[in-house]
Steps between C-alpha positions, in 0.01 A plus 500: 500500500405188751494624878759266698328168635557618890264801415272312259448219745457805810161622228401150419545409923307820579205476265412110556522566889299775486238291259526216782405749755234678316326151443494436891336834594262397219385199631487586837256780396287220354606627126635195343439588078867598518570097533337421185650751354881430574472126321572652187792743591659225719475254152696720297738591806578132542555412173762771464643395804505114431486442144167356520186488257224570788145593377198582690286192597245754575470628199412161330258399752336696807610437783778197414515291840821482645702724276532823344801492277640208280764391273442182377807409315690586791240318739505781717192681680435814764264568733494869531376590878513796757414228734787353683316252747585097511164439472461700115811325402388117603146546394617610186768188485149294525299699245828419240520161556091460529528675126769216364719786450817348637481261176544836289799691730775441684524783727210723676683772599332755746531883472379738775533810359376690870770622756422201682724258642470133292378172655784216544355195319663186538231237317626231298311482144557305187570897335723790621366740752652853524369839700635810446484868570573785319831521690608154323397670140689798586805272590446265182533848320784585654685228385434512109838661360361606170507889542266527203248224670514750818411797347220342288363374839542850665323683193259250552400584838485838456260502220291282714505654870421779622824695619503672827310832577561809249707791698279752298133565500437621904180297677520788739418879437903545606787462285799519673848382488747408740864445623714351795660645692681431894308630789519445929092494510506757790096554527414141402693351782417746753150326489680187648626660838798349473753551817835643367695379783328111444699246314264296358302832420761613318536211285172494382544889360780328318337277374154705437737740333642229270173336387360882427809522265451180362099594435598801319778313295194271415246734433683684226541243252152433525296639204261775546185263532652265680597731797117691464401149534641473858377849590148361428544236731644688732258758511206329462568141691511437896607246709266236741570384849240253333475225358744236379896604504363822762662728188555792760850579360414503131283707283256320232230607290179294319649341174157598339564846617810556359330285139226773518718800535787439280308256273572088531784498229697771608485389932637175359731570294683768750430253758727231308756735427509627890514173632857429381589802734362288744279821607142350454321165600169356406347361857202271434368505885475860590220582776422859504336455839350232737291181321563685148505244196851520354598782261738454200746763627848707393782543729768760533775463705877516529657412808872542406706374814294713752204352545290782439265526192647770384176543254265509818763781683503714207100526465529574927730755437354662233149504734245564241678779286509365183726698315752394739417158396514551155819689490678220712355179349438620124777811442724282733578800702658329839611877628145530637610207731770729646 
């Protein structure tokens, strides 16, 4: 039985924005195999998606200038790039016609596969010029009616990527489970000294007391390693009043930490999956402290309406007791709050 195309395209949206993402954080870590990589998945993606007969240039010749993928009867030809700069796309424009290939195609048609925003080229050439992103293959797929077509694609992808982080298999000593529940946060915003006869502080318990609600709601449908993951970060990062950004309402943590303790494959993959929740960030210009060289850094934060990183309140509250910690972040237990 075929899932319906609304959740079909939902897996195949998910797991090509997640791959888009996961190739950024790559390359701004300086870890750039995953490019080479990709040219073959991203051949046998397209041609399901547009009926072409793309091959690997690469694989016929090292390092084929100008292109990566080809279909000569169609006189079509990709670049495959993370790199989304005007400069990459016109130097490559040059390398093409330098090569004679504009005799051989029709189209060069650019894919950046990195959650990067595309260049606007506007150069007039004797051959088709086209740059996309993996938002314009997603929306290419979307419109192919052919149920069967869809669910070959969406098969396809997940034989080929890596899903999201396992809920089994703890990366923590702990294994606990947790629930949501509705809660006035007593304790936790008693550490505010808020004025009950002030207006405005009034509001903001309202609204501290909605984004706790809507944390909680959040944190339980995350899996087990994704919300260990946070606790991590949250136990084990700090914030700066140095450096670039002055992160002194945030919380991050070394990327190569986290790599170290929870092993490279499993910090990104949980890191990809988290980042939907919009929970995590990757900051590239982190200062620990004064005249430091930039650190390759994780952020945790939510902010909700109040302003507050609620992340940063709930390590202050806790105040070093870690099983306080753990039960609120990982077991989800928000009564501690009250």
């Amino acid at each position: 039985m075929y899932l319906s195309k609304d959740r079909m395209m939902d897996s195949i949206s998910e797991q090509l924005i997640n791959l888009s993402k996961f190739v950024l954080i790559q390359n701004q870590m300086g870890r750039t195999d995953i490019n080479v990589g990709s040219e073959d998945f991203f051949c046998q993606l397209i041609n399901m998606v547009r009926g072409f007969r793309l091959h690997n240039m690469n694989q016929l010749q090292s390092n084929y200038p100008a292109i990566d993928l080809a279909d000569e009867n169609s006189r079509v030809c990709f670049q495959i790039t993370s790199e989304n700069t005007k400069r990459k796309i016109e130097s490559t424009i040059e390398k093409f016609k330098e090569h004679r290939l504009d005799e051989e195609y029709d189209w060069l048609i650019f894919l950046i596969i990195s959650d990067k925003n595309k260049p606007q080229i506007s150069r007039a050439e004797n051959f088709g010029i086209d740059v996309l992103d993996v938002k314009d293959l997603i929306g290419q797929i979307g419109n192919i009616q052919d149920i069967n077509a869809l669910d070959a694609i969406s098969r396809y992808l997940s034989q080929n990527l890596r899903s999201s982080a396992p809920v089994n298999n703890s990366i923590l000593p702990t294994n606990i489970t947790s629930a949501p529940r509705t809660f006035g946060y007593e304790k936790f915003i008693a550490m505010f000294n808020l004025n009950a006869n002030d207006e405005h502080d009034n509001e903001y318990k309202n609204l501290l007391i909605s984004a706790l609600n809507d944390l909680q709601r959040i944190m339980a449908t995350l899996s087990q390693q994704e919300k260990e993951y946070i606790y991590f970060v949250v136990a084990y990062g700090s914030s700066s009043e140095h450096g670039s950004g002055f992160y002194t309402e945030t919380l991050l943590i070394p990327s190569s930490k986290l790599d170290l303790h929870l092993s490279q494959h499993t910090a990104f993959e949980i890191y990809k999956s988290l980042s939907i929740s919009k929970l995590v960030n990757y900051i590239d210009d982190y200062q620990p402290y004064t005249d430091s060289p930039y650190i390759p850094s994780i952020e945790v934060s939510f902010w909700g309406e109040c302003e507050t990183n609620l992340f940063l309140s709930i390590k202050n509250f806790a105040n070093n007791n870690d099983s306080i910690l753990r039960s609120i972040i990982i077991n989800n237990d928000f009564s501690l709050l009250c």
